[in-house]
PDB file of C-alpha atoms in Angstrom:
ATOM      1  CA  GLY A 477      12.649  -9.248  34.025  1.00  0.00           C
ATOM      2  CA  ASN A 478      10.349  -6.745  35.403  1.00  0.00           C
ATOM      3  CA  ARG A 479       8.783  -4.858  32.058  1.00  0.00           C
ATOM      4  CA  LYS A 480       7.393  -1.982  34.410  1.00  0.00           C
ATOM      5  CA  LEU A 481      10.633  -0.433  35.190  1.00  0.00           C
ATOM      6  CA  LEU A 482      10.721   0.479  31.424  1.00  0.00           C
ATOM      7  CA  ALA A 483       8.122   3.425  31.896  1.00  0.00           C
ATOM      8  CA  ASP A 484      10.632   4.519  34.898  1.00  0.00           C
ATOM      9  CA  LEU A 485      13.283   4.128  32.405  1.00  0.00           C
ATOM     10  CA  SER A 486      11.536   6.440  29.728  1.00  0.00           C
ATOM     11  CA  ARG A 487      11.182   8.919  32.888  1.00  0.00           C
ATOM     12  CA  CYS A 488      14.790   9.158  33.522  1.00  0.00           C
ATOM     13  CA  ALA A 489      15.645   9.771  30.018  1.00  0.00           C
ATOM     14  CA  ARG A 490      13.304  12.641  30.180  1.00  0.00           C
ATOM     15  CA  GLU A 491      13.963  14.294  33.163  1.00  0.00           C
ATOM     16  CA  SER A 492      17.801  13.876  32.071  1.00  0.00           C
ATOM     17  CA  LEU A 493      17.142  15.748  28.767  1.00  0.00           C
ATOM     18  CA  GLU A 494      15.010  18.465  30.259  1.00  0.00           C
ATOM     19  CA  VAL A 495      17.466  19.181  32.609  1.00  0.00           C
ATOM     20  CA  PHE A 496      19.799  20.038  29.965  1.00  0.00           C
ATOM     21  CA  LEU A 497      17.519  22.161  27.318  1.00  0.00           C
ATOM     22  CA  GLN A 498      15.816  23.916  29.756  1.00  0.00           C
ATOM     23  CA  HIS A 499      19.298  25.192  31.777  1.00  0.00           C
ATOM     24  CA  SER A 500      20.246  26.351  27.968  1.00  0.00           C
ATOM     25  CA  VAL A 501      17.278  28.412  27.256  1.00  0.00           C
ATOM     26  CA  PRO A 502      17.479  31.667  29.024  1.00  0.00           C
ATOM     27  CA  GLU A 503      13.444  31.960  28.490  1.00  0.00           C
ATOM     28  CA  ASN A 504      11.569  31.720  31.650  1.00  0.00           C
ATOM     29  CA  ASP A 505       9.100  28.541  32.034  1.00  0.00           C
ATOM     30  CA  PRO A 506      10.655  26.810  28.661  1.00  0.00           C
ATOM     31  CA  ILE A 507       9.084  24.032  27.737  1.00  0.00           C
ATOM     32  CA  PRO A 508      10.957  20.898  25.767  1.00  0.00           C
ATOM     33  CA  GLY A 509       9.577  18.629  23.693  1.00  0.00           C
ATOM     34  CA  ALA A 510       9.670  14.472  23.244  1.00  0.00           C
ATOM     35  CA  VAL A 511       8.576  11.306  22.008  1.00  0.00           C
ATOM     36  CA  ILE A 512       9.979   7.930  23.824  1.00  0.00           C
ATOM     37  CA  ALA A 513       9.567   5.072  22.610  1.00  0.00           C
ATOM     38  CA  MET A 514      10.990   2.098  24.576  1.00  0.00           C
ATOM     39  CA  GLN A 515      12.890  -0.604  23.362  1.00  0.00           C
ATOM     40  CA  THR A 516      13.994  -3.785  25.246  1.00  0.00           C
ATOM     41  CA  PHE A 517      16.213  -5.962  22.255  1.00  0.00           C
ATOM     42  CA  GLY A 518      19.293  -6.173  21.187  1.00  0.00           C
ATOM     43  CA  ASP A 519      20.691  -7.439  17.566  1.00  0.00           C
ATOM     44  CA  PHE A 520      20.101 -11.319  18.105  1.00  0.00           C
ATOM     45  CA  LEU A 521      16.937 -10.570  20.478  1.00  0.00           C
ATOM     46  CA  GLY A 522      18.855 -10.338  23.351  1.00  0.00           C
ATOM     47  CA  ILE A 523      17.849  -7.895  26.636  1.00  0.00           C
ATOM     48  CA  ASN A 524      18.749  -4.546  25.811  1.00  0.00           C
ATOM     49  CA  PRO A 525      16.175  -2.092  27.376  1.00  0.00           C
ATOM     50  CA  HIS A 526      17.356   1.499  25.590  1.00  0.00           C
ATOM     51  CA  GLY A 527      14.936   4.482  24.972  1.00  0.00           C
ATOM     52  CA  HIS A 528      14.301   6.118  21.095  1.00  0.00           C
ATOM     53  CA  ILE A 529      13.829   9.433  21.363  1.00  0.00           C
ATOM     54  CA  LEU A 530      12.308  12.094  19.112  1.00  0.00           C
ATOM     55  CA  MET A 531      12.784  15.385  21.075  1.00  0.00           C
ATOM     56  CA  THR A 532      12.861  19.499  19.811  1.00  0.00           C
ATOM     57  CA  ASP A 533      16.623  20.807  19.613  1.00  0.00           C
ATOM     58  CA  GLY A 534      15.322  23.523  22.326  1.00  0.00           C
ATOM     59  CA  CYS A 535      12.342  24.843  24.067  1.00  0.00           C
ATOM     60  CA  PHE A 536       9.382  26.266  23.627  1.00  0.00           C
ATOM     61  CA  TYR A 537       8.208  29.338  25.369  1.00  0.00           C
ATOM     62  CA  GLY A 538       5.542  32.025  25.695  1.00  0.00           C
ATOM     63  CA  ASP A 539       2.610  29.862  25.492  1.00  0.00           C
ATOM     64  CA  GLY A 540       4.130  27.888  22.764  1.00  0.00           C
ATOM     65  CA  GLY A 541       4.138  31.318  20.434  1.00  0.00           C
ATOM     66  CA  MET A 542       8.209  31.317  20.571  1.00  0.00           C
ATOM     67  CA  PHE A 543      10.922  28.461  20.005  1.00  0.00           C
ATOM     68  CA  ARG A 544      14.406  28.843  21.358  1.00  0.00           C
ATOM     69  CA  VAL A 545      17.285  26.579  19.681  1.00  0.00           C
ATOM     70  CA  ALA A 546      19.389  25.143  22.180  1.00  0.00           C
ATOM     71  CA  PRO A 547      22.999  24.788  21.831  1.00  0.00           C
ATOM     72  CA  PRO A 548      23.924  21.023  20.813  1.00  0.00           C
ATOM     73  CA  LEU A 549      24.078  18.149  23.646  1.00  0.00           C
ATOM     74  CA  GLU A 550      27.408  17.060  25.791  1.00  0.00           C
ATOM     75  CA  LEU A 551      26.500  13.644  25.027  1.00  0.00           C
ATOM     76  CA  LYS A 552      29.269  12.314  28.129  1.00  0.00           C
ATOM     77  CA  LYS A 553      27.657  15.031  30.602  1.00  0.00           C
ATOM     78  CA  LEU A 554      23.898  13.710  29.267  1.00  0.00           C
ATOM     79  CA  GLU A 555      25.043  10.487  29.582  1.00  0.00           C
ATOM     80  CA  ALA A 556      26.311  11.462  32.940  1.00  0.00           C
ATOM     81  CA  ILE A 557      23.084  12.437  34.118  1.00  0.00           C
ATOM     82  CA  PHE A 558      20.876   9.708  33.164  1.00  0.00           C
ATOM     83  CA  ARG A 559      23.556   7.013  34.521  1.00  0.00           C
ATOM     84  CA  HIS A 560      22.460   8.722  38.089  1.00  0.00           C
ATOM     85  CA  ASN A 561      18.811   9.182  37.251  1.00  0.00           C
ATOM     86  CA  VAL A 562      19.024   5.633  36.812  1.00  0.00           C
ATOM     87  CA  PHE A 563      20.651   4.100  39.312  1.00  0.00           C
ATOM     88  CA  LYS A 564      18.891   6.583  41.402  1.00  0.00           C
ATOM     89  CA  MET A 565      15.781   5.200  40.513  1.00  0.00           C
ATOM     90  CA  LEU A 566      16.841   1.555  40.709  1.00  0.00           C
ATOM     91  CA  LEU A 567      17.634   2.125  44.501  1.00  0.00           C
ATOM     92  CA  ALA A 568      14.659   3.772  45.416  1.00  0.00           C
ATOM     93  CA  LYS A 569      12.748   0.476  44.208  1.00  0.00           C
ATOM     94  CA  GLY A 570      14.797  -1.654  46.391  1.00  0.00           C
ATOM     95  CA  LYS A 571      16.230  -3.011  42.375  1.00  0.00           C
ATOM     96  CA  ILE A 572      19.793  -2.135  43.498  1.00  0.00           C
ATOM     97  CA  THR A 573      22.115  -2.185  46.320  1.00  0.00           C
ATOM     98  CA  LYS A 574      24.929   0.335  47.427  1.00  0.00           C
ATOM     99  CA  ASP A 575      27.080  -2.429  47.086  1.00  0.00           C
ATOM    100  CA  LEU A 576      26.535  -2.664  43.828  1.00  0.00           C
ATOM    101  CA  ILE A 577      26.538   0.812  42.868  1.00  0.00           C
ATOM    102  CA  ALA A 578      29.724   1.348  44.388  1.00  0.00           C
ATOM    103  CA  MET A 579      31.439  -1.550  42.385  1.00  0.00           C
ATOM    104  CA  LEU A 580      29.334  -0.576  39.330  1.00  0.00           C
ATOM    105  CA  PHE A 581      31.459   3.030  39.991  1.00  0.00           C
ATOM    106  CA  ASN A 582      34.737   0.884  39.781  1.00  0.00           C
ATOM    107  CA  TRP A 583      34.116  -0.449  36.517  1.00  0.00           C
ATOM    108  CA  ARG A 584      36.438   1.334  33.298  1.00  0.00           C
ATOM    109  CA  HIS A 585      32.951   1.398  31.477  1.00  0.00           C
ATOM    110  CA  SER A 586      29.796   2.964  33.075  1.00  0.00           C
ATOM    111  CA  GLY A 587      27.485   0.302  30.948  1.00  0.00           C
ATOM    112  CA  PHE A 588      25.837   3.454  29.465  1.00  0.00           C
ATOM    113  CA  HIS A 589      25.875   4.798  26.161  1.00  0.00           C
ATOM    114  CA  VAL A 590      23.902   8.272  24.708  1.00  0.00           C
ATOM    115  CA  PHE A 591      24.155   8.719  20.757  1.00  0.00           C
ATOM    116  CA  CYS A 592      22.521  11.719  19.102  1.00  0.00           C
ATOM    117  CA  GLY A 593      21.563  11.884  15.933  1.00  0.00           C
ATOM    118  CA  ASN A 594      21.913  15.189  12.999  1.00  0.00           C
ATOM    119  CA  ARG A 595      19.027  18.014  13.743  1.00  0.00           C
ATOM    120  CA  ILE A 596      16.168  17.885  10.775  1.00  0.00           C
ATOM    121  CA  SER A 597      14.754  20.783   9.458  1.00  0.00           C
ATOM    122  CA  PRO A 598      11.415  21.824  10.288  1.00  0.00           C
ATOM    123  CA  SER A 599      10.994  21.097   6.489  1.00  0.00           C
ATOM    124  CA  ASP A 600      12.281  17.997   5.989  1.00  0.00           C
ATOM    125  CA  GLU A 601       9.204  15.909   6.058  1.00  0.00           C
ATOM    126  CA  THR A 602      10.640  12.732   4.738  1.00  0.00           C
ATOM    127  CA  ALA A 603      13.448  12.695   7.072  1.00  0.00           C
ATOM    128  CA  MET A 604      10.709  13.056  10.286  1.00  0.00           C
ATOM    129  CA  GLU A 605       8.541  10.582   9.100  1.00  0.00           C
ATOM    130  CA  ASN A 606      11.820   7.951   8.417  1.00  0.00           C
ATOM    131  CA  LEU A 607      12.658   8.925  11.939  1.00  0.00           C
ATOM    132  CA  ALA A 608       9.652   8.519  13.505  1.00  0.00           C
ATOM    133  CA  ARG A 609       8.901   5.389  12.090  1.00  0.00           C
ATOM    134  CA  TYR A 610      12.358   3.687  13.426  1.00  0.00           C
ATOM    135  CA  ILE A 611      11.722   4.755  16.500  1.00  0.00           C
ATOM    136  CA  ILE A 612       8.761   2.266  16.542  1.00  0.00           C
ATOM    137  CA  ARG A 613      10.694  -0.342  14.497  1.00  0.00           C
ATOM    138  CA  ALA A 614      10.124  -4.141  15.211  1.00  0.00           C
ATOM    139  CA  SER A 615      12.074  -6.123  17.503  1.00  0.00           C
ATOM    140  CA  PHE A 616      13.510  -8.004  14.438  1.00  0.00           C
ATOM    141  CA  SER A 617      13.895  -7.741  10.870  1.00  0.00           C
ATOM    142  CA  GLN A 618      12.015  -9.948   8.740  1.00  0.00           C
ATOM    143  CA  GLU A 619      14.819  -9.717   5.931  1.00  0.00           C
ATOM    144  CA  ARG A 620      17.112 -10.581   7.827  1.00  0.00           C
ATOM    145  CA  MET A 621      15.664 -14.174   9.215  1.00  0.00           C
ATOM    146  CA  LYS A 622      15.812 -17.419   7.508  1.00  0.00           C
ATOM    147  CA  TYR A 623      14.138 -20.191   8.404  1.00  0.00           C
ATOM    148  CA  LEU A 624      15.191 -23.697   7.447  1.00  0.00           C
ATOM    149  CA  ASP A 625      12.117 -26.204   8.068  1.00  0.00           C
ATOM    150  CA  PRO A 626      14.141 -29.766   7.520  1.00  0.00           C
ATOM    151  CA  GLU A 627      16.372 -28.868  10.478  1.00  0.00           C
ATOM    152  CA  GLY A 628      13.570 -26.686  12.555  1.00  0.00           C
ATOM    153  CA  SER A 629      15.696 -23.741  12.797  1.00  0.00           C
ATOM    154  CA  VAL A 630      16.194 -19.939  12.326  1.00  0.00           C
ATOM    155  CA  VAL A 631      18.873 -18.589  11.077  1.00  0.00           C
ATOM    156  CA  TYR A 632      19.203 -14.951  11.742  1.00  0.00           C
ATOM    157  CA  THR A 633      22.018 -11.876  10.302  1.00  0.00           C
ATOM    158  CA  ALA A 634      22.995  -9.320  12.465  1.00  0.00           C
ATOM    159  CA  LYS A 635      23.060  -5.785  11.538  1.00  0.00           C
ATOM    160  CA  ASP A 636      26.380  -5.864   9.899  1.00  0.00           C
ATOM    161  CA  ARG A 637      25.332  -8.316   7.231  1.00  0.00           C
ATOM    162  CA  LYS A 638      28.615 -10.128   8.682  1.00  0.00           C
ATOM    163  CA  THR A 639      27.467 -12.445  11.782  1.00  0.00           C
ATOM    164  CA  ASN A 640      24.922 -15.209  11.186  1.00  0.00           C
ATOM    165  CA  LYS A 641      23.586 -16.779  14.709  1.00  0.00           C
ATOM    166  CA  VAL A 642      21.226 -19.888  14.540  1.00  0.00           C
ATOM    167  CA  PHE A 643      18.259 -20.805  16.756  1.00  0.00           C
ATOM    168  CA  PRO A 644      16.304 -23.413  17.249  1.00  0.00           C
ATOM    169  CA  ALA A 645      12.744 -22.799  16.224  1.00  0.00           C
ATOM    170  CA  LEU A 646      11.210 -22.518  19.921  1.00  0.00           C
ATOM    171  CA  GLU A 647      13.939 -20.595  21.107  1.00  0.00           C
ATOM    172  CA  TRP A 648      13.522 -18.113  18.749  1.00  0.00           C
ATOM    173  CA  LEU A 649       9.725 -17.802  19.831  1.00  0.00           C
ATOM    174  CA  ALA A 650      10.672 -17.726  22.753  1.00  0.00           C
ATOM    175  CA  ALA A 651      13.216 -14.600  22.207  1.00  0.00           C
ATOM    176  CA  MET A 652      10.686 -13.456  20.461  1.00  0.00           C
ATOM    177  CA  GLY A 653       7.922 -13.278  22.729  1.00  0.00           C
ATOM    178  CA  SER A 654      10.207 -12.335  25.384  1.00  0.00           C
ATOM    179  CA  HIS A 655       9.951  -8.624  23.866  1.00  0.00           C
ATOM    180  CA  ILE A 656       6.257  -8.456  23.148  1.00  0.00           C
ATOM    181  CA  PRO A 657       4.207  -6.336  26.036  1.00  0.00           C
ATOM    182  CA  ASN A 658       2.038  -7.205  28.358  1.00  0.00           C
ATOM    183  CA  ARG A 659      -1.746  -6.538  27.893  1.00  0.00           C
ATOM    184  CA  GLY A 660      -2.372  -2.475  28.254  1.00  0.00           C
ATOM    185  CA  GLU A 661       1.029  -1.760  28.442  1.00  0.00           C
ATOM    186  CA  GLN A 662       1.852   1.854  26.761  1.00  0.00           C
ATOM    187  CA  MET A 663       5.476   1.696  24.674  1.00  0.00           C
ATOM    188  CA  VAL A 664       5.457   5.150  23.466  1.00  0.00           C
ATOM    189  CA  ARG A 665       4.757   8.412  25.638  1.00  0.00           C
ATOM    190  CA  TYR A 666       5.066  11.732  25.128  1.00  0.00           C
ATOM    191  CA  TYR A 667       6.039  14.645  27.317  1.00  0.00           C
ATOM    192  CA  GLY A 668       6.278  18.304  27.560  1.00  0.00           C
ATOM    193  CA  TYR A 669       5.119  20.440  24.790  1.00  0.00           C
ATOM    194  CA  TYR A 670       3.681  17.215  23.065  1.00  0.00           C
ATOM    195  CA  SER A 671       2.203  16.102  26.116  1.00  0.00           C
ATOM    196  CA  ASN A 672      -1.826  15.121  26.168  1.00  0.00           C
ATOM    197  CA  VAL A 673      -2.259  17.945  28.325  1.00  0.00           C
ATOM    198  CA  ALA A 674      -0.352  20.486  26.799  1.00  0.00           C
ATOM    199  CA  ARG A 675      -1.843  19.609  23.077  1.00  0.00           C
ATOM    200  CA  GLY A 676      -5.568  19.628  25.217  1.00  0.00           C
ATOM    201  CA  LYS A 677      -4.884  23.283  26.338  1.00  0.00           C
ATOM    202  CA  ARG A 678      -3.650  24.136  22.874  1.00  0.00           C
ATOM    203  CA  LYS A 679      -6.537  22.662  21.164  1.00  0.00           C
ATOM    204  CA  LYS A 680      -8.804  24.431  23.363  1.00  0.00           C
ATOM    205  CA  GLU A 681      -7.167  27.750  22.927  1.00  0.00           C
ATOM    206  CA  CYS A 682      -7.129  26.836  19.145  1.00  0.00           C
ATOM    207  CA  SER A 683      -3.862  27.593  18.629  1.00  0.00           C
ATOM    208  CA  ASP A 684      -2.319  24.082  18.106  1.00  0.00           C
ATOM    209  CA  ASP A 685      -1.808  24.590  14.122  1.00  0.00           C
ATOM    210  CA  ALA A 686       0.273  27.774  15.064  1.00  0.00           C
ATOM    211  CA  ILE A 687       4.010  28.078  13.623  1.00  0.00           C
ATOM    212  CA  PRO A 688       6.139  29.556  16.725  1.00  0.00           C
ATOM    213  CA  CYS A 689       8.291  31.789  15.651  1.00  0.00           C
ATOM    214  CA  ILE A 690      12.175  30.096  15.550  1.00  0.00           C
ATOM    215  CA  LEU A 691      14.828  31.747  17.739  1.00  0.00           C
ATOM    216  CA  GLU A 692      18.633  31.061  17.154  1.00  0.00           C
ATOM    217  CA  PRO A 693      20.767  29.672  20.091  1.00  0.00           C
ATOM    218  CA  GLN A 694      21.305  33.067  22.539  1.00  0.00           C
ATOM    219  CA  VAL A 695      23.576  30.751  24.908  1.00  0.00           C
ATOM    220  CA  ASP A 696      27.091  30.844  23.977  1.00  0.00           C
ATOM    221  CA  VAL A 697      28.888  27.494  23.717  1.00  0.00           C
ATOM    222  CA  LYS A 698      31.819  28.107  26.262  1.00  0.00           C
ATOM    223  CA  ALA A 699      29.190  30.162  28.544  1.00  0.00           C
ATOM    224  CA  PHE A 700      27.271  26.938  29.350  1.00  0.00           C
ATOM    225  CA  ARG A 701      29.833  24.851  29.139  1.00  0.00           C
ATOM    226  CA  LYS A 702      31.285  26.954  32.652  1.00  0.00           C
ATOM    227  CA  SER A 703      27.727  26.750  33.927  1.00  0.00           C
ATOM    228  CA  TRP A 704      27.691  23.282  34.240  1.00  0.00           C
ATOM    229  CA  ALA A 705      27.363  24.064  38.702  1.00  0.00           C
ATOM    230  CA  ARG A 706      24.312  24.702  38.431  1.00  0.00           C
ATOM    231  CA  LEU A 707      23.322  21.976  36.340  1.00  0.00           C
ATOM    232  CA  ILE A 708      25.063  19.416  38.998  1.00  0.00           C
ATOM    233  CA  GLN A 709      22.750  21.435  41.254  1.00  0.00           C
ATOM    234  CA  LYS A 710      19.942  20.140  39.423  1.00  0.00           C
ATOM    235  CA  ILE A 711      20.444  17.039  38.939  1.00  0.00           C
ATOM    236  CA  TYR A 712      22.729  15.966  41.918  1.00  0.00           C
ATOM    237  CA  GLU A 713      20.557  18.050  44.537  1.00  0.00           C
ATOM    238  CA  VAL A 714      23.681  19.774  45.859  1.00  0.00           C
ATOM    239  CA  ASP A 715      25.238  22.946  45.612  1.00  0.00           C
ATOM    240  CA  PRO A 716      28.923  22.450  44.418  1.00  0.00           C
ATOM    241  CA  LEU A 717      29.149  26.551  45.249  1.00  0.00           C
ATOM    242  CA  ILE A 718      27.934  26.011  49.027  1.00  0.00           C
ATOM    243  CA  CYS A 719      30.902  24.803  51.676  1.00  0.00           C
ATOM    244  CA  PRO A 720      29.640  21.618  52.673  1.00  0.00           C
ATOM    245  CA  LYS A 721      30.770  23.072  56.975  1.00  0.00           C
ATOM    246  CA  CYS A 722      29.414  26.194  57.084  1.00  0.00           C
ATOM    247  CA  LYS A 723      27.037  26.517  54.422  1.00  0.00           C
ATOM    248  CA  GLY A 724      28.426  29.923  52.982  1.00  0.00           C
ATOM    249  CA  THR A 725      28.880  30.471  49.525  1.00  0.00           C
ATOM    250  CA  LEU A 726      31.930  29.612  47.855  1.00  0.00           C
ATOM    251  CA  ARG A 727      34.127  31.846  46.271  1.00  0.00           C
ATOM    252  CA  ILE A 728      36.873  31.768  43.682  1.00  0.00           C
ATOM    253  CA  ILE A 729      40.015  33.029  44.358  1.00  0.00           C
ATOM    254  CA  SER A 730      42.026  31.869  41.620  1.00  0.00           C
ATOM    255  CA  ALA A 731      42.210  29.349  38.754  1.00  0.00           C
ATOM    256  CA  ILE A 732      45.120  26.686  38.496  1.00  0.00           C
ATOM    257  CA  ASP A 733      45.241  25.004  35.141  1.00  0.00           C
ATOM    258  CA  ASP A 734      48.564  23.532  35.480  1.00  0.00           C
ATOM    259  CA  ARG A 735      48.107  19.532  35.564  1.00  0.00           C
ATOM    260  CA  GLN A 736      51.428  18.879  38.068  1.00  0.00           C
ATOM    261  CA  VAL A 737      50.216  21.659  40.368  1.00  0.00           C
ATOM    262  CA  ILE A 738      46.726  20.113  40.486  1.00  0.00           C
ATOM    263  CA  ARG A 739      47.627  16.261  41.104  1.00  0.00           C
ATOM    264  CA  ALA A 740      50.188  17.807  43.704  1.00  0.00           C
ATOM    265  CA  ILE A 741      47.606  19.268  45.289  1.00  0.00           C
ATOM    266  CA  LEU A 742      44.863  16.731  45.313  1.00  0.00           C
ATOM    267  CA  GLU A 743      47.535  13.875  46.494  1.00  0.00           C
ATOM    268  CA  HIS A 744      48.112  15.265  49.328  1.00  0.00           C
ATOM    269  CA  PRO A 745      44.819  14.514  50.609  1.00  0.00           C
ATOM    270  CA  GLY A 746      44.834  11.281  48.617  1.00  0.00           C
ATOM    271  CA  LEU A 747      42.330  12.773  46.493  1.00  0.00           C
ATOM    272  CA  TRP A 748      44.155  11.931  43.079  1.00  0.00           C
ATOM    273  CA  ARG A 749      41.803   9.323  41.255  1.00  0.00           C
ATOM    274  CA  VAL A 750      44.241   6.441  40.061  1.00  0.00           C
ATOM    275  CA  ARG A 751      43.682   3.123  38.942  1.00  0.00           C
ATOM    276  CA  SER A 752      43.541   0.867  41.695  1.00  0.00           C
ATOM    277  CA  ARG A 753      42.280  -2.432  40.182  1.00  0.00           C
ATOM    278  CA  PRO A 754      43.588  -4.264  36.573  1.00  0.00           C
ATOM    279  CA  PRO A 755      41.645  -3.834  33.703  1.00  0.00           C
ATOM    280  CA  PRO A 756      38.365  -6.040  33.361  1.00  0.00           C
ATOM    281  CA  LYS A 757      37.331  -8.711  32.122  1.00  0.00           C
ATOM    282  CA  ILE A 758      35.994  -8.963  28.496  1.00  0.00           C
ATOM    283  CA  HIS A 759      32.621  -9.519  29.691  1.00  0.00           C
ATOM    284  CA  ASP A 760      32.122  -5.694  31.232  1.00  0.00           C
ATOM    285  CA  PRO A 761      30.016  -3.565  29.025  1.00  0.00           C
ATOM    286  CA  PRO A 762      31.984  -1.923  26.371  1.00  0.00           C
ATOM    287  CA  ILE A 763      30.799   0.977  25.999  1.00  0.00           C
ATOM    288  CA  ARG A 764      33.570   4.099  27.532  1.00  0.00           C
ATOM    289  CA  GLU A 765      36.201   4.642  30.239  1.00  0.00           C
ATOM    290  CA  TYR A 766      35.915   6.140  33.753  1.00  0.00           C
ATOM    291  CA  ALA A 767      38.113   6.876  36.129  1.00  0.00           C
ATOM    292  CA  ALA A 768      38.264   4.585  38.924  1.00  0.00           C
ATOM    293  CA  ALA A 769      37.870   6.664  42.356  1.00  0.00           C
ATOM    294  CA  ASP A 770      39.307   5.466  45.238  1.00  0.00           C
ATOM    295  CA  HIS A 771      36.299   6.080  47.210  1.00  0.00           C
ATOM    296  CA  PRO A 772      33.462   5.789  44.543  1.00  0.00           C
ATOM    297  CA  LEU A 773      30.124   6.008  47.092  1.00  0.00           C
ATOM    298  CA  GLN A 774      29.741   8.839  49.170  1.00  0.00           C
ATOM    299  CA  THR A 775      26.543   9.421  51.133  1.00  0.00           C
ATOM    300  CA  HIS A 776      25.400  12.683  51.251  1.00  0.00           C
ATOM    301  CA  ALA A 777      22.337  13.428  53.428  1.00  0.00           C
ATOM    302  CA  ASP A 778      20.057  15.267  51.569  1.00  0.00           C
ATOM    303  CA  THR A 779      20.103  12.230  48.084  1.00  0.00           C
ATOM    304  CA  ILE A 780      19.158   8.930  47.984  1.00  0.00           C
ATOM    305  CA  TYR A 781      22.819   7.821  47.544  1.00  0.00           C
ATOM    306  CA  GLY A 782      25.693  10.135  46.571  1.00  0.00           C
ATOM    307  CA  ASP A 783      27.478  10.026  43.410  1.00  0.00           C
ATOM    308  CA  PRO A 784      31.036  10.037  42.987  1.00  0.00           C
ATOM    309  CA  GLU A 785      32.586  13.122  41.644  1.00  0.00           C
ATOM    310  CA  TYR A 786      33.252  13.107  37.993  1.00  0.00           C
ATOM    311  CA  THR A 787      36.256  14.214  36.191  1.00  0.00           C
ATOM    312  CA  TRP A 788      34.630  16.831  33.750  1.00  0.00           C
ATOM    313  CA  ASP A 789      38.583  18.574  33.146  1.00  0.00           C
ATOM    314  CA  GLU A 790      38.701  16.220  29.926  1.00  0.00           C
ATOM    315  CA  TYR A 791      34.994  17.470  28.638  1.00  0.00           C
ATOM    316  CA  ILE A 792      35.017  21.461  29.467  1.00  0.00           C
ATOM    317  CA  GLN A 793      36.841  23.354  27.176  1.00  0.00           C
ATOM    318  CA  SER A 794      38.417  26.499  29.091  1.00  0.00           C
TER     319      SER A 794
END
């Protein structure tokens, strides 16, 4: 594979997180901070590009003297934004086609997954150190590896400590070698408040050691969810509250929450989402389920490609 794409994958993760955090903080010019370590290994050293991220649970503002805690991340929305960013990046670089994107959107599972651990208190230095150590951990565990000299093979135990896999010694070395960074390749990147530019500025102003005042979330969780339209506008580069024909501002006439009425309205123009194909084979990515769209790829004049409209009803609480 092309290891240079790992830097772009890191950027996609950072942009997705920034959209969420900056959107959830009411102050002007909020700056989150993140440390992203890119990894390429799966359980048995298979290729599985992903990022380990140590991030602030809010944003700094006011020259870094204040810190506003953000509401909890909504992982399913964040996952959709991250997928959109990755496909957009791969399409721009010519690494993927629109037809392939359309096929991927018909999968029951997205192929993407986002996990968020518990928040860590600023005073819990042990937990922070353990997490920092984890995000840059090695590709394999020496404790789970056993070399059989007579057979010339390596037995490797999975993380669940129940499954083993035997590799010929040369195949094991080849698998390990595929995860070694190229010379000069940067695997850990610092963004936002933790970037070299931001740290250099604070050091010049002698404010790098200042402890910011921490403020609790100001945005109500329900209000944050209802403002999802603004978040769509930022990441999808289209305003869902602007009429695509006359470009005028849309206004809410009424709210319909009866499922049967909604279905009847959408079935008339053929917009109700139904599964039009059988369940996927077992080799499809087993992450989570999406409803298949009748027209999964809609082009838009202002974007590289048009992402399908997601069904947010199951995620947004009224």
